[in-house]
mmCIF file of C-alpha atoms in Angstrom:
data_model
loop_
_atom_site.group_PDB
_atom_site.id
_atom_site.type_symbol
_atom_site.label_atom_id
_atom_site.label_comp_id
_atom_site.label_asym_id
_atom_site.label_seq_id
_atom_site.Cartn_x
_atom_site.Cartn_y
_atom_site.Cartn_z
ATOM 1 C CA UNK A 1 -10.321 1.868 19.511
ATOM 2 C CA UNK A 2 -6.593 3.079 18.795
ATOM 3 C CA UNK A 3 -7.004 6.897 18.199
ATOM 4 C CA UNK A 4 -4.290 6.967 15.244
ATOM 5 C CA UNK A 5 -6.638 4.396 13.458
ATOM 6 C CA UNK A 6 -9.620 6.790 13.983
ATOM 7 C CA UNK A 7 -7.185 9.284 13.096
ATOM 8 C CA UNK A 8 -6.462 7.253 9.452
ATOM 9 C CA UNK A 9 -9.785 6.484 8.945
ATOM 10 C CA UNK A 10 -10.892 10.879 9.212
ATOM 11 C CA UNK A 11 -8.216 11.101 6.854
ATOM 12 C CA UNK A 12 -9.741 8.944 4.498
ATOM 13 C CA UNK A 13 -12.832 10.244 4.815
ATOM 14 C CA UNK A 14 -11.355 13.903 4.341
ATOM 15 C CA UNK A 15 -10.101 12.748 1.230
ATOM 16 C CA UNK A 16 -13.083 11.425 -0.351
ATOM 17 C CA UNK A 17 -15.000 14.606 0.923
ATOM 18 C CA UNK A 18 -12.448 16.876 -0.904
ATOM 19 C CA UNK A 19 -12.625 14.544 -4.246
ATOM 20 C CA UNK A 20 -16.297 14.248 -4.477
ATOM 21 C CA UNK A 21 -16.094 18.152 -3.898
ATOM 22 C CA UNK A 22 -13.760 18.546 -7.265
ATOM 23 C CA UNK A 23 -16.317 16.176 -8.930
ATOM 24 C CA UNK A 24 -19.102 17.517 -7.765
ATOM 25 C CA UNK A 25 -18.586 20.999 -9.802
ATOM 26 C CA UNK A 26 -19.417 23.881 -7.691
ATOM 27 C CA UNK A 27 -22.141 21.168 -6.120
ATOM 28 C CA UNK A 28 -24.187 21.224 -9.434
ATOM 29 C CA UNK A 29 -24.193 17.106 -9.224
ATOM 30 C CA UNK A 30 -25.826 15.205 -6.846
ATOM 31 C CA UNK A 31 -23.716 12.336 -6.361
ATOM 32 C CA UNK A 32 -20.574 13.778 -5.445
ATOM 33 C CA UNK A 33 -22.086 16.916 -3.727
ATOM 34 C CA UNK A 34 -23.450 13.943 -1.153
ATOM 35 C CA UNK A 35 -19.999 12.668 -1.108
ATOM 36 C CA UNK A 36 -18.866 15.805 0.175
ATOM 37 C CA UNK A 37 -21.305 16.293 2.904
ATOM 38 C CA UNK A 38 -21.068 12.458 3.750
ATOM 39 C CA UNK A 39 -17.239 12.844 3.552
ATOM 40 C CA UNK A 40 -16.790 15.939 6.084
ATOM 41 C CA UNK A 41 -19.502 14.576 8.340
ATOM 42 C CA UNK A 42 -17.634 11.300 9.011
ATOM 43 C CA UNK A 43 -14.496 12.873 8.679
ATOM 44 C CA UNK A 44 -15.380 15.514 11.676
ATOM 45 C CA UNK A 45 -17.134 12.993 13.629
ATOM 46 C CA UNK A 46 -13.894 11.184 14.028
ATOM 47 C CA UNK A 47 -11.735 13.072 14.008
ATOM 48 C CA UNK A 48 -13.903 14.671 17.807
ATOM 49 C CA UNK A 49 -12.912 10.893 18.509
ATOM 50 C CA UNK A 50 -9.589 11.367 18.575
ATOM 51 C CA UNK A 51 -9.565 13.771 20.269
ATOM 52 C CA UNK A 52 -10.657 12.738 22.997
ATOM 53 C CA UNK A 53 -7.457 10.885 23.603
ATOM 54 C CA UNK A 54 -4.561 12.606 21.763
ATOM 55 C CA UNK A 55 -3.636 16.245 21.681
ATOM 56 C CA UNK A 56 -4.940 18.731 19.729
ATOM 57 C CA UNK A 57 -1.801 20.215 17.649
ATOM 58 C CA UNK A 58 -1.287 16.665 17.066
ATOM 59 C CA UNK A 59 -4.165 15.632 15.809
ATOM 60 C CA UNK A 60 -4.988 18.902 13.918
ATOM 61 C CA UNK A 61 -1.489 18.685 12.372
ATOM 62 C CA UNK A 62 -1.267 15.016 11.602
ATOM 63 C CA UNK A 63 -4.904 15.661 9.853
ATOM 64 C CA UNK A 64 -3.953 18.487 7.737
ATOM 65 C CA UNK A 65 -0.785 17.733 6.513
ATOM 66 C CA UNK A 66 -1.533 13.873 5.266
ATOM 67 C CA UNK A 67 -4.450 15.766 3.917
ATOM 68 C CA UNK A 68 -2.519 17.966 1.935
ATOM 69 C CA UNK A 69 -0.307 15.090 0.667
ATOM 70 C CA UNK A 70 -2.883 12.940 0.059
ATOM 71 C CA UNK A 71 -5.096 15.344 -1.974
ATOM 72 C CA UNK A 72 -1.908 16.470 -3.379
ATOM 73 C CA UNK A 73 -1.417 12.889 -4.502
ATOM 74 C CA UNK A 74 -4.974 12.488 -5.524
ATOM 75 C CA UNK A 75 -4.892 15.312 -8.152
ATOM 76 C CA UNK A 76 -1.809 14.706 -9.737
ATOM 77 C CA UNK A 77 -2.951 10.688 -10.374
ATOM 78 C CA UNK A 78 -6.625 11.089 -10.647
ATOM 79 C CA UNK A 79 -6.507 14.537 -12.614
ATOM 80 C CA UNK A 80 -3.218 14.838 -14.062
ATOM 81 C CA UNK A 81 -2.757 18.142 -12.101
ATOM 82 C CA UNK A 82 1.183 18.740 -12.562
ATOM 83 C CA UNK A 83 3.889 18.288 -9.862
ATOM 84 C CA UNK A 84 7.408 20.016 -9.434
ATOM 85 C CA UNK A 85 10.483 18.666 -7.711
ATOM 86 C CA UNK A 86 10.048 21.753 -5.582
ATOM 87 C CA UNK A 87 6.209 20.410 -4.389
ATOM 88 C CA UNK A 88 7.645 16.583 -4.281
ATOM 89 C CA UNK A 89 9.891 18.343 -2.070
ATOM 90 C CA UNK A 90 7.796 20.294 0.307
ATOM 91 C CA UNK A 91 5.655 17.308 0.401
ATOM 92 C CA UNK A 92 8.487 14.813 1.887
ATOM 93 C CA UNK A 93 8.978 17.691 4.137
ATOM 94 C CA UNK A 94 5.513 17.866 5.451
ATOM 95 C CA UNK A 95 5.914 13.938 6.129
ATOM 96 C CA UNK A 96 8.878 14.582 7.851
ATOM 97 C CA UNK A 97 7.782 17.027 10.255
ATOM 98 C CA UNK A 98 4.574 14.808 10.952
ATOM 99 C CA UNK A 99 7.227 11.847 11.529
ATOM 100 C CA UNK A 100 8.776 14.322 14.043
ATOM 101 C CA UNK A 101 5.574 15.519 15.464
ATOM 102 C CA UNK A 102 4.304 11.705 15.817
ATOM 103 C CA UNK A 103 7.433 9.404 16.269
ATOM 104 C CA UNK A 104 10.184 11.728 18.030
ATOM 105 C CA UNK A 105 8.524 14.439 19.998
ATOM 106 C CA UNK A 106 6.841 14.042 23.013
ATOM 107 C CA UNK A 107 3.994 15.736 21.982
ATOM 108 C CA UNK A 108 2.112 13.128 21.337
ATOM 109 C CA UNK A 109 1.008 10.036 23.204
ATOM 110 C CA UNK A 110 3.529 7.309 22.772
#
């Protein structure tokens, strides 16, 4: 399978680990303290998948930073956390040095 869609998919699953783990207040309910552990799990599981065929720095970096975008993202629509020009800012930034990292560098495996 293409590593960047293994790559998407952790991502994903990152995401819905870290928003069951906001929901799941400090782990005193069930539900979303299983989404957390279910999240992580998958989202580790694949992301040793993709790994196996794409650099480290790459991975780890294109992991992190969508995360922090996407959670970013996720707080400010699901619970009206507040946003700045200065964070929309450093958030197009972290997209652009992922473009760089994934699209323009050699880093990674084209």
């Amino acid at each position: 399978m293409n590593p960047y869609v293994l790559l998407a998919a952790a991502i994903v699953s990152e995401l819905v680990g870290t928003t069951a783990l906001k929901l799941s207040a400090g782990f005193s309910k069930p539900v979303p303290s299983i989404g957390v552990v279910v999240g992580y799990g998958v989202a580790f599981y694949l992301v040793s998948l993709t790994l196996e065929e794409l650099p480290i720095g790459v991975v780890y970096g294109t992991w992190a930073a969508l995360g922090i975008v996407g959670v970013a993202a996720i707080g400010i629509v699901m619970f009206d956390e507040p946003i700045d020009m200065t964070g929309i800012v450093g958030m197009v930034l972290i997209l652009a040095g992922i473009y760089c990292v994934n699209v323009l560098s050699e880093m990674s495996a084209h």
